[in-house]
Structures are given as C-alpha cells and as structure tokens.
C-alpha cells in the first residue's frame, strides 16, 4: 500500500519537475528521424524508435565476414563547440574517430549508434549534433541505426553535453589488416589531416584561455573564419578513399590512424616485432593552425609530435614498387598524399619511430 503524503505536502512530484522532459525527448526523436533515414544503406532500413537497431549482414554480400567494432568520443573538443555555440560539426568527429579505426583493419563500416547525454535537453542543439552524426555516417557509408539520449539533471553543468559513438564494420577474413608481410623496406604514405581532428584539445583550450582569446575572434589569416570555427574543423573521414585503394590495388599492407600519441605511439601498433620506422619530417608542410598553436603556447617539437597529428591523419604502409599505384588511387578519391618515410630494422633501444628533421617542416 502506497504511503499517504502529509496534508501539508501534497502529491506534486513529476519527472518534468525533477528536470527530465519526456516531451522534449520525443520531439528530438521526431526531428532526427529524417537525418537517420538519409544514412540508409544496403542492410539497413535506418528506422528509429525500436529497442534495438537491426542490420542484415547477409544483404551486404560478404563471403566469410569478421565483424570489427570500435567506440570513441570527441573529448574536450566538445567544450570548444559549447563555448563557440557551434554544434553541427562535432557529430562528424564522433563518427570519424570510430570509423577511421575500423578501416585501418580493412573493415567497411556498416552501422553506427550514438549516445548523447546532457543535464537539460535543448532540442535545437541536439538536432544540430545529430545532423553532424548523420553527415559523418554519409561520408563513411554507414547507417545510423539507433542511439540513446539521456537527460540527467545534476550530472552536467548548464549547457554541457557529452557524446559517445559505437561503430560496427565487417571485413573478409582473408582481408584483415595489418597483413603479415609488413617488413623493412616498405614505404609510408601520409594522408593530410583537416586539423587537430579530436585530439589534444585539453592543451588547445588551455593555451587559448591563458592567452585570453575568444573563440569568436578572427583566426589570423583565416579568411574571415573565427578561432572557434578553425578549431572545430571536423575530423577527416578516410574510409571511402582507403576502401577504394584497398580493393582496387590489393597492395595496402597496414594503416595507422594518427590520434592521441601522434606518430610515436600509433604507427608501432601495426608493426611486427623488430620493425621500426624512419619519418622524413620535411616531406610535408605543417598546416597553419598547428604553427599558430605551437608559437602561441611555446610548445616544443617533441611535445607537438606526441600530442597532435601535425598534419598527417592516416599513415599507409605499402611495398615500395606498389606505392605509386596506391598513392594514385588515394589521390583519385580526393586525398592529398605524401611519401613520408619507410620501415627499417628497429633500433636496439629507444623509440621504434625515428624522425629525421622536424615534423611538417617542408617549405
């Protein structure tokens, strides 16, 4: 038997009064329905509203598929988006950080799910975020088949929100990367990044704050763009270009997605024991936004190289006599490609990644 409230305390509690607006949540589901539908692909009906998202793997034509899964967030780049009041690009970042991890294993991204959490749901902001997620899915060729929105009063400061994303892809068993024949003498192709991508923003924000800069202020030589707009350039999605190169040439041996930790931590993840890498730092030019931050914060070269991608967001390992074929396929798919180094015998001690000169020092 339910307790009877005291006469001086009438039964007035509701979920809305506690800070959770179910109606706003329903409004958001209606608003993002067309966005999810725009990502429809073979195997998906891109419908929202069920208890789980469905995907028909058999419809995709795989012979002997292995599923590959990845999840990630956007990190404190979200704070830049919130403070700059620009919310329609971080969703692309969210997708990119997971699908770029899938393709380095040779996998085709199939579907994506998102998690959006906030203290108070603002439908317009959430819709902008999901619009970016849908755009990222279209760029990656995967379907947005579901997600979760959580309104949690007291968990987040006013205006704050957080994101997580989950991607699933598939690769034929005999196409899993890295291949077993990665060896000294192979060359490295570097694909240009679109900026900081989604790494190092705690340092970026600290430098901006310590220099008392506003995200609405013009970025130097930014063609009218604000600092916030430049810093929020979305992570480049390499999926379609890399799948084209993999399938057309059959020559891609391995790939490394350059995220937090830079070259030093990410390239060794795809190398066999005993193999190192030598990078020619003068083989590409570091983009202006990196130079700006480096000078503004007095960041040394070592710290730049272990924190940021320094202008190269994806590294591809190929045999030297097949490198031009792969580079041409990537260029045809819209990527800017640089020959940035080669694999060597690993040094007896120290880092497996050696840099000749300064990263991004091409003039």
XYZ file of C-alpha atoms in Angstrom:
363
model
C 0.000 0.000 0.000
C 1.444 3.370 -1.080
C 2.157 5.815 1.748
C -0.147 8.810 2.055
C 1.686 12.152 1.787
C 1.247 14.506 4.732
C -1.571 17.021 4.314
C 0.904 19.906 4.242
C 2.890 18.242 1.419
C 0.546 17.486 -1.470
C 1.444 14.889 -4.092
C 3.032 17.262 -6.634
C 6.153 15.434 -7.938
C 6.602 14.760 -11.664
C 9.533 13.680 -13.814
C 9.436 17.075 -15.543
C 9.642 18.871 -12.197
C 12.747 16.792 -11.452
C 14.309 18.112 -14.645
C 13.615 15.413 -17.244
C 11.416 16.473 -20.168
C 9.981 13.385 -21.873
C 8.154 15.559 -24.397
C 11.433 17.178 -25.484
C 12.931 13.730 -25.944
C 10.032 12.684 -28.150
C 10.351 15.911 -30.127
C 14.035 15.158 -30.728
C 13.260 11.643 -31.976
C 10.805 13.117 -34.486
C 13.342 15.748 -35.567
C 16.185 13.313 -36.189
C 14.147 10.660 -37.988
C 14.821 12.154 -41.444
C 18.502 12.535 -40.582
C 18.812 8.835 -39.791
C 16.857 7.943 -42.924
C 19.371 9.905 -45.010
C 22.109 7.430 -43.986
C 20.258 4.340 -45.268
C 22.456 1.747 -46.967
C 22.232 -1.902 -48.010
C 21.432 -3.968 -44.935
C 19.690 -1.179 -43.048
C 16.256 0.357 -43.000
C 17.557 3.320 -40.920
C 14.374 3.386 -38.818
C 14.447 4.719 -35.255
C 12.223 4.032 -32.289
C 12.650 0.321 -31.592
C 14.511 -1.198 -28.677
C 17.479 -2.054 -30.888
C 18.832 -1.290 -34.340
C 18.631 -4.027 -36.961
C 21.165 -4.727 -39.697
C 21.083 -7.514 -42.297
C 24.698 -8.601 -42.795
C 23.772 -11.206 -45.409
C 22.423 -8.479 -47.688
C 25.915 -6.951 -47.929
C 27.366 -9.851 -49.897
C 30.232 -10.852 -47.616
C 31.569 -14.399 -48.131
C 33.381 -15.049 -44.851
C 32.976 -11.896 -42.764
C 34.599 -10.966 -39.490
C 32.903 -8.201 -37.521
C 35.027 -5.312 -36.260
C 33.758 -2.885 -33.604
C 35.056 0.436 -32.319
C 33.840 3.119 -29.943
C 35.092 6.579 -29.055
C 34.075 10.087 -28.063
C 35.054 13.613 -29.039
C 36.822 14.615 -25.829
C 37.115 18.213 -24.714
C 36.668 19.469 -28.271
C 33.049 19.494 -27.089
C 33.914 22.360 -24.727
C 35.064 24.422 -27.707
C 31.793 23.642 -29.511
C 29.743 24.597 -26.463
C 31.624 27.834 -25.802
C 31.633 28.790 -29.501
C 27.956 27.756 -29.821
C 28.748 25.689 -32.932
C 27.243 22.229 -32.683
C 26.870 20.874 -36.211
C 30.420 19.531 -36.712
C 31.262 17.549 -33.568
C 28.942 14.787 -34.727
C 31.220 14.279 -37.734
C 34.133 13.983 -35.307
C 32.235 11.387 -33.324
C 31.714 9.162 -36.355
C 35.207 9.756 -37.707
C 37.037 8.654 -34.591
C 35.399 5.211 -34.712
C 35.118 4.528 -38.461
C 38.737 5.542 -39.109
C 39.708 2.914 -36.532
C 37.621 0.318 -38.390
C 39.106 0.935 -41.816
C 42.690 0.515 -40.569
C 41.765 -3.142 -40.068
C 40.441 -3.314 -43.613
C 36.825 -3.194 -42.461
C 33.915 -1.470 -44.180
C 31.813 0.435 -41.616
C 28.243 -0.838 -41.691
C 26.326 0.896 -38.937
C 26.686 3.427 -36.151
C 24.945 4.189 -32.854
C 25.342 7.320 -30.764
C 24.914 8.275 -27.114
C 24.059 11.901 -26.249
C 23.930 12.914 -22.589
C 23.105 16.307 -21.109
C 21.733 17.968 -17.996
C 18.839 19.620 -19.838
C 17.811 18.638 -23.346
C 17.776 21.524 -25.821
C 16.212 20.061 -28.945
C 17.811 22.521 -31.383
C 21.318 21.853 -30.065
C 20.815 18.086 -30.009
C 19.413 18.135 -33.521
C 22.485 20.019 -34.779
C 24.722 17.429 -33.143
C 22.807 14.538 -34.700
C 22.842 16.307 -38.074
C 26.640 16.148 -37.850
C 26.485 12.477 -36.908
C 24.312 11.779 -39.947
C 26.745 13.692 -42.181
C 29.632 11.653 -40.778
C 27.739 8.442 -41.471
C 27.090 9.516 -45.058
C 30.776 10.306 -45.526
C 31.696 6.883 -44.141
C 28.951 4.994 -45.994
C 27.450 3.557 -42.815
C 23.913 3.695 -41.472
C 22.808 5.477 -38.319
C 20.530 2.772 -36.965
C 19.944 3.898 -33.389
C 21.196 5.652 -30.325
C 20.321 6.919 -26.881
C 19.566 10.353 -25.474
C 19.957 10.786 -21.721
C 18.759 13.846 -19.829
C 20.420 13.777 -16.409
C 19.896 16.873 -14.240
C 22.725 17.420 -11.807
C 25.260 15.406 -13.791
C 26.299 18.157 -16.207
C 26.886 21.891 -15.914
C 24.421 24.193 -17.624
C 24.717 23.888 -21.408
C 27.136 20.949 -21.299
C 26.648 17.675 -23.124
C 28.718 14.598 -23.844
C 28.914 12.200 -26.776
C 29.949 8.618 -27.370
C 29.748 6.639 -30.579
C 29.794 2.979 -31.499
C 30.595 1.665 -34.992
C 30.477 -1.866 -36.374
C 32.023 -2.949 -39.649
C 32.950 -6.132 -41.459
C 35.948 -7.439 -43.358
C 36.526 -10.658 -45.242
C 38.620 -12.990 -43.119
C 41.432 -13.020 -45.675
C 41.422 -9.213 -45.895
C 42.104 -8.330 -42.264
C 44.828 -5.721 -41.787
C 47.649 -5.424 -40.903
C 48.962 -8.148 -43.197
C 51.699 -10.497 -42.087
C 54.215 -9.335 -44.683
C 54.899 -5.835 -43.257
C 58.698 -5.560 -43.409
C 61.680 -3.212 -43.582
C 61.866 -1.509 -46.968
C 58.125 -0.805 -47.123
C 57.256 2.859 -47.530
C 54.850 5.093 -45.645
C 52.224 7.211 -47.365
C 50.749 10.005 -45.253
C 47.261 11.390 -45.868
C 46.725 15.001 -44.846
C 44.546 15.775 -41.844
C 41.921 18.510 -41.615
C 43.385 19.962 -38.409
C 43.714 18.699 -34.855
C 40.921 16.186 -35.509
C 39.706 15.257 -31.987
C 42.906 15.018 -30.002
C 44.868 17.358 -27.765
C 42.032 19.782 -27.042
C 42.759 19.999 -23.327
C 46.084 21.561 -24.321
C 44.498 23.643 -27.099
C 41.892 25.065 -24.711
C 44.468 25.782 -22.012
C 46.582 27.815 -24.428
C 43.558 29.732 -25.748
C 42.394 30.510 -22.206
C 45.846 31.505 -20.923
C 46.200 33.913 -23.849
C 42.727 35.325 -23.080
C 41.474 34.685 -26.594
C 37.833 34.452 -27.579
C 36.597 31.677 -29.832
C 34.642 34.325 -31.729
C 37.807 36.323 -32.512
C 39.158 36.150 -36.084
C 41.769 33.485 -36.691
C 44.994 35.020 -38.092
C 44.980 34.623 -41.891
C 41.847 32.535 -41.554
C 39.965 34.133 -44.471
C 37.400 35.546 -42.065
C 36.908 32.369 -40.026
C 36.847 32.653 -36.246
C 39.230 30.822 -33.916
C 36.330 28.606 -32.882
C 35.455 27.710 -36.469
C 39.054 26.825 -37.286
C 39.464 24.712 -34.150
C 36.187 22.929 -34.851
C 37.158 21.783 -38.348
C 35.795 18.223 -38.303
C 37.985 15.141 -38.342
C 38.638 13.889 -41.853
C 36.978 10.570 -42.641
C 39.303 8.391 -44.722
C 37.004 5.405 -45.147
C 35.844 5.632 -48.768
C 39.275 6.572 -50.106
C 41.005 3.797 -48.169
C 38.468 1.143 -49.160
C 38.922 2.172 -52.793
C 42.695 1.832 -52.532
C 42.477 -1.490 -50.691
C 40.034 -3.022 -53.168
C 41.469 -1.640 -56.395
C 45.144 -2.282 -55.715
C 45.297 -5.139 -53.208
C 48.566 -3.539 -52.130
C 47.777 -1.936 -48.765
C 49.650 -3.823 -46.050
C 48.743 -1.794 -42.968
C 47.370 1.546 -41.801
C 47.715 3.642 -38.674
C 45.101 6.198 -37.635
C 47.102 9.076 -36.119
C 45.226 10.102 -32.975
C 46.422 10.961 -29.468
C 50.069 9.990 -29.092
C 50.914 11.059 -32.650
C 53.288 9.043 -34.814
C 55.338 7.736 -31.905
C 52.522 5.761 -30.299
C 50.233 4.936 -33.214
C 52.486 3.659 -36.012
C 54.147 0.925 -33.879
C 50.705 -0.545 -33.185
C 50.649 -2.019 -36.725
C 54.306 -3.084 -36.961
C 55.663 -6.567 -36.217
C 58.357 -7.052 -33.624
C 61.781 -5.945 -34.782
C 60.485 -3.394 -37.287
C 60.853 0.341 -36.839
C 60.142 3.399 -38.934
C 62.041 6.438 -40.112
C 59.977 9.522 -40.925
C 61.183 12.384 -43.084
C 59.819 15.427 -41.281
C 60.429 17.651 -44.322
C 58.142 15.609 -46.602
C 55.049 17.670 -45.821
C 54.194 21.137 -44.507
C 52.566 21.516 -41.098
C 49.219 23.348 -41.542
C 48.973 26.923 -40.223
C 46.712 26.061 -37.273
C 49.451 23.839 -35.828
C 52.103 26.529 -36.293
C 49.790 29.082 -34.666
C 49.261 26.925 -31.579
C 52.906 25.925 -31.391
C 54.035 29.558 -31.330
C 51.188 30.765 -29.096
C 51.903 28.117 -26.477
C 55.654 27.791 -26.870
C 55.233 24.060 -27.492
C 58.442 22.216 -28.365
C 58.722 19.863 -31.337
C 58.728 16.695 -29.246
C 55.528 17.651 -27.438
C 53.830 18.569 -30.729
C 54.758 15.193 -32.207
C 53.482 13.140 -29.267
C 50.223 15.105 -28.849
C 48.986 16.062 -32.326
C 48.861 14.574 -35.816
C 50.890 17.562 -37.123
C 49.056 17.479 -40.457
C 49.021 13.739 -41.231
C 45.887 11.922 -40.073
C 46.373 8.486 -41.637
C 49.528 6.532 -42.470
C 49.515 3.729 -45.044
C 52.162 1.008 -45.337
C 52.834 -0.345 -48.848
C 55.576 -2.103 -50.746
C 57.803 0.446 -52.468
C 57.175 -0.840 -56.005
C 53.394 -0.600 -55.442
C 53.378 2.751 -53.691
C 52.598 4.857 -56.758
C 49.573 2.711 -57.609
C 48.189 3.128 -54.099
C 49.001 6.851 -53.984
C 47.231 7.376 -57.328
C 44.110 5.553 -56.105
C 44.011 7.676 -52.966
C 44.531 10.886 -54.925
C 41.712 9.943 -57.303
C 39.488 9.539 -54.222
C 40.296 13.086 -53.097
C 43.157 12.570 -50.645
C 46.374 14.592 -50.542
C 49.184 12.053 -50.274
C 52.800 12.462 -49.180
C 55.653 9.961 -49.125
C 56.698 10.428 -45.513
C 59.144 7.645 -44.721
C 59.963 3.956 -44.726
C 60.171 0.926 -42.469
C 63.540 -0.107 -41.080
C 65.030 -2.594 -38.679
C 64.057 -1.458 -35.184
C 66.775 0.147 -33.090
C 68.151 -1.931 -30.233
C 66.781 0.585 -27.730
C 64.625 3.687 -27.622
C 61.645 4.566 -29.746
C 60.759 2.489 -32.787
C 59.886 5.743 -34.573
C 62.780 7.957 -35.632
C 62.143 11.366 -37.137
C 64.644 12.944 -39.490
C 64.394 16.706 -39.098
C 61.254 18.454 -37.793
C 57.743 17.149 -38.396
C 55.945 19.120 -41.086
C 58.959 21.288 -41.903
C 58.552 21.318 -45.693
C 58.657 24.889 -47.023
